[in-house]
């Protein structure tokens, strides 16, 4: 859901359909490949290894984001506010 908001905010209206389709296809592919890859790793190396690989990747991506996004907001950018509809 958060990725869909990012796509809606960043993709031009005429390209949003393709962007949403690419996002959905990526998630579906990950759901298909993830368990297969984890099963192969568990069979080949051991049961704990499939948990180690995503942990290392998560730490790596967090480090990349930490160093590339630590400068604060981009100059000239404005905050995005999406108010919720009133509660009934």
C-alpha positions as protocol buffer text, in pm:
chain_id: "A"
residue {
  index: 1
  type: UNK
  ca { x: 0 y: 0 z: 0 }
}
residue {
  index: 2
  type: UNK
  ca { x: 278 y: 251 z: 77 }
}
residue {
  index: 3
  type: UNK
  ca { x: 450 y: 164 z: -250 }
}
residue {
  index: 4
  type: UNK
  ca { x: 126 y: 239 z: -434 }
}
residue {
  index: 5
  type: UNK
  ca { x: 114 y: 584 z: -273 }
}
residue {
  index: 6
  type: UNK
  ca { x: 472 y: 648 z: -384 }
}
residue {
  index: 7
  type: UNK
  ca { x: 388 y: 537 z: -737 }
}
residue {
  index: 8
  type: UNK
  ca { x: 80 y: 760 z: -744 }
}
residue {
  index: 9
  type: UNK
  ca { x: 280 y: 1059 z: -622 }
}
residue {
  index: 10
  type: UNK
  ca { x: 584 y: 1012 z: -846 }
}
residue {
  index: 11
  type: UNK
  ca { x: 457 y: 867 z: -1173 }
}
residue {
  index: 12
  type: UNK
  ca { x: 298 y: 1100 z: -1426 }
}
residue {
  index: 13
  type: UNK
  ca { x: -74 y: 1027 z: -1474 }
}
residue {
  index: 14
  type: UNK
  ca { x: -24 y: 881 z: -1823 }
}
residue {
  index: 15
  type: UNK
  ca { x: 236 y: 631 z: -1691 }
}
residue {
  index: 16
  type: UNK
  ca { x: 68 y: 530 z: -1364 }
}
residue {
  index: 17
  type: UNK
  ca { x: -95 y: 220 z: -1511 }
}
residue {
  index: 18
  type: UNK
  ca { x: 239 y: 84 z: -1628 }
}
residue {
  index: 19
  type: UNK
  ca { x: 404 y: 177 z: -1297 }
}
residue {
  index: 20
  type: UNK
  ca { x: 133 y: 5 z: -1092 }
}
residue {
  index: 21
  type: UNK
  ca { x: 157 y: -301 z: -1318 }
}
residue {
  index: 22
  type: UNK
  ca { x: 534 y: -317 z: -1278 }
}
residue {
  index: 23
  type: UNK
  ca { x: 502 y: -285 z: -899 }
}
residue {
  index: 24
  type: UNK
  ca { x: 240 y: -562 z: -879 }
}
residue {
  index: 25
  type: UNK
  ca { x: 444 y: -788 z: -1109 }
}
residue {
  index: 26
  type: UNK
  ca { x: 753 y: -735 z: -893 }
}
residue {
  index: 27
  type: UNK
  ca { x: 568 y: -833 z: -577 }
}
residue {
  index: 28
  type: UNK
  ca { x: 418 y: -1141 z: -744 }
}
residue {
  index: 29
  type: UNK
  ca { x: 759 y: -1248 z: -874 }
}
residue {
  index: 30
  type: UNK
  ca { x: 911 y: -1207 z: -528 }
}
residue {
  index: 31
  type: UNK
  ca { x: 632 y: -1417 z: -377 }
}
residue {
  index: 32
  type: UNK
  ca { x: 706 y: -1692 z: -628 }
}
residue {
  index: 33
  type: UNK
  ca { x: 1087 y: -1686 z: -611 }
}
residue {
  index: 34
  type: UNK
  ca { x: 1133 y: -1617 z: -239 }
}
residue {
  index: 35
  type: UNK
  ca { x: 1008 y: -1949 z: -98 }
}
residue {
  index: 36
  type: UNK
  ca { x: 1180 y: -2145 z: -375 }
}
residue {
  index: 37
  type: UNK
  ca { x: 1512 y: -1973 z: -307 }
}
residue {
  index: 38
  type: UNK
  ca { x: 1475 y: -2015 z: 69 }
}
residue {
  index: 39
  type: UNK
  ca { x: 1398 y: -2385 z: 28 }
}
residue {
  index: 40
  type: UNK
  ca { x: 1702 y: -2436 z: -194 }
}
residue {
  index: 41
  type: UNK
  ca { x: 1927 y: -2251 z: 53 }
}
residue {
  index: 42
  type: UNK
  ca { x: 1790 y: -2450 z: 344 }
}
residue {
  index: 43
  type: UNK
  ca { x: 1842 y: -2779 z: 162 }
}
residue {
  index: 44
  type: UNK
  ca { x: 2193 y: -2692 z: 45 }
}
residue {
  index: 45
  type: UNK
  ca { x: 2341 y: -2506 z: 342 }
}
residue {
  index: 46
  type: UNK
  ca { x: 2114 y: -2535 z: 643 }
}
residue {
  index: 47
  type: UNK
  ca { x: 1788 y: -2418 z: 790 }
}
residue {
  index: 48
  type: UNK
  ca { x: 1923 y: -2095 z: 940 }
}
residue {
  index: 49
  type: UNK
  ca { x: 2080 y: -1963 z: 622 }
}
residue {
  index: 50
  type: UNK
  ca { x: 1755 y: -1847 z: 457 }
}
residue {
  index: 51
  type: UNK
  ca { x: 1704 y: -1619 z: 759 }
}
residue {
  index: 52
  type: UNK
  ca { x: 2060 y: -1486 z: 745 }
}
residue {
  index: 53
  type: UNK
  ca { x: 2049 y: -1378 z: 380 }
}
residue {
  index: 54
  type: UNK
  ca { x: 1753 y: -1134 z: 411 }
}
residue {
  index: 55
  type: UNK
  ca { x: 1898 y: -1001 z: 737 }
}
residue {
  index: 56
  type: UNK
  ca { x: 2228 y: -917 z: 571 }
}
residue {
  index: 57
  type: UNK
  ca { x: 2047 y: -762 z: 274 }
}
residue {
  index: 58
  type: UNK
  ca { x: 1830 y: -555 z: 508 }
}
residue {
  index: 59
  type: UNK
  ca { x: 2134 y: -421 z: 694 }
}
residue {
  index: 60
  type: UNK
  ca { x: 2305 y: -343 z: 363 }
}
residue {
  index: 61
  type: UNK
  ca { x: 2007 y: -154 z: 223 }
}
residue {
  index: 62
  type: UNK
  ca { x: 1963 y: 32 z: 553 }
}
residue {
  index: 63
  type: UNK
  ca { x: 2328 y: 141 z: 539 }
}
residue {
  index: 64
  type: UNK
  ca { x: 2293 y: 259 z: 180 }
}
residue {
  index: 65
  type: UNK
  ca { x: 1980 y: 457 z: 266 }
}
residue {
  index: 66
  type: UNK
  ca { x: 2141 y: 600 z: 579 }
}
residue {
  index: 67
  type: UNK
  ca { x: 2437 y: 739 z: 387 }
}
residue {
  index: 68
  type: UNK
  ca { x: 2250 y: 853 z: 76 }
}
residue {
  index: 69
  type: UNK
  ca { x: 1949 y: 1011 z: 245 }
}
residue {
  index: 70
  type: UNK
  ca { x: 2110 y: 1167 z: 551 }
}
residue {
  index: 71
  type: UNK
  ca { x: 2121 y: 1510 z: 386 }
}
residue {
  index: 72
  type: UNK
  ca { x: 1758 y: 1584 z: 467 }
}
residue {
  index: 73
  type: UNK
  ca { x: 1488 y: 1690 z: 224 }
}
residue {
  index: 74
  type: UNK
  ca { x: 1573 y: 1785 z: -132 }
}
residue {
  index: 75
  type: UNK
  ca { x: 1599 y: 2161 z: -188 }
}
residue {
  index: 76
  type: UNK
  ca { x: 1279 y: 2304 z: -323 }
}
residue {
  index: 77
  type: UNK
  ca { x: 1071 y: 2004 z: -222 }
}
residue {
  index: 78
  type: UNK
  ca { x: 746 y: 2060 z: -42 }
}
residue {
  index: 79
  type: UNK
  ca { x: 592 y: 1831 z: 218 }
}
residue {
  index: 80
  type: UNK
  ca { x: 318 y: 1604 z: 90 }
}
residue {
  index: 81
  type: UNK
  ca { x: 1 y: 1598 z: 295 }
}
residue {
  index: 82
  type: UNK
  ca { x: -279 y: 1353 z: 220 }
}
residue {
  index: 83
  type: UNK
  ca { x: -558 y: 1431 z: 464 }
}
residue {
  index: 84
  type: UNK
  ca { x: -783 y: 1144 z: 561 }
}
residue {
  index: 85
  type: UNK
  ca { x: -1153 y: 1175 z: 488 }
}
residue {
  index: 86
  type: UNK
  ca { x: -1366 y: 1262 z: 792 }
}
residue {
  index: 87
  type: UNK
  ca { x: -1466 y: 967 z: 1008 }
}
residue {
  index: 88
  type: UNK
  ca { x: -1836 y: 888 z: 999 }
}
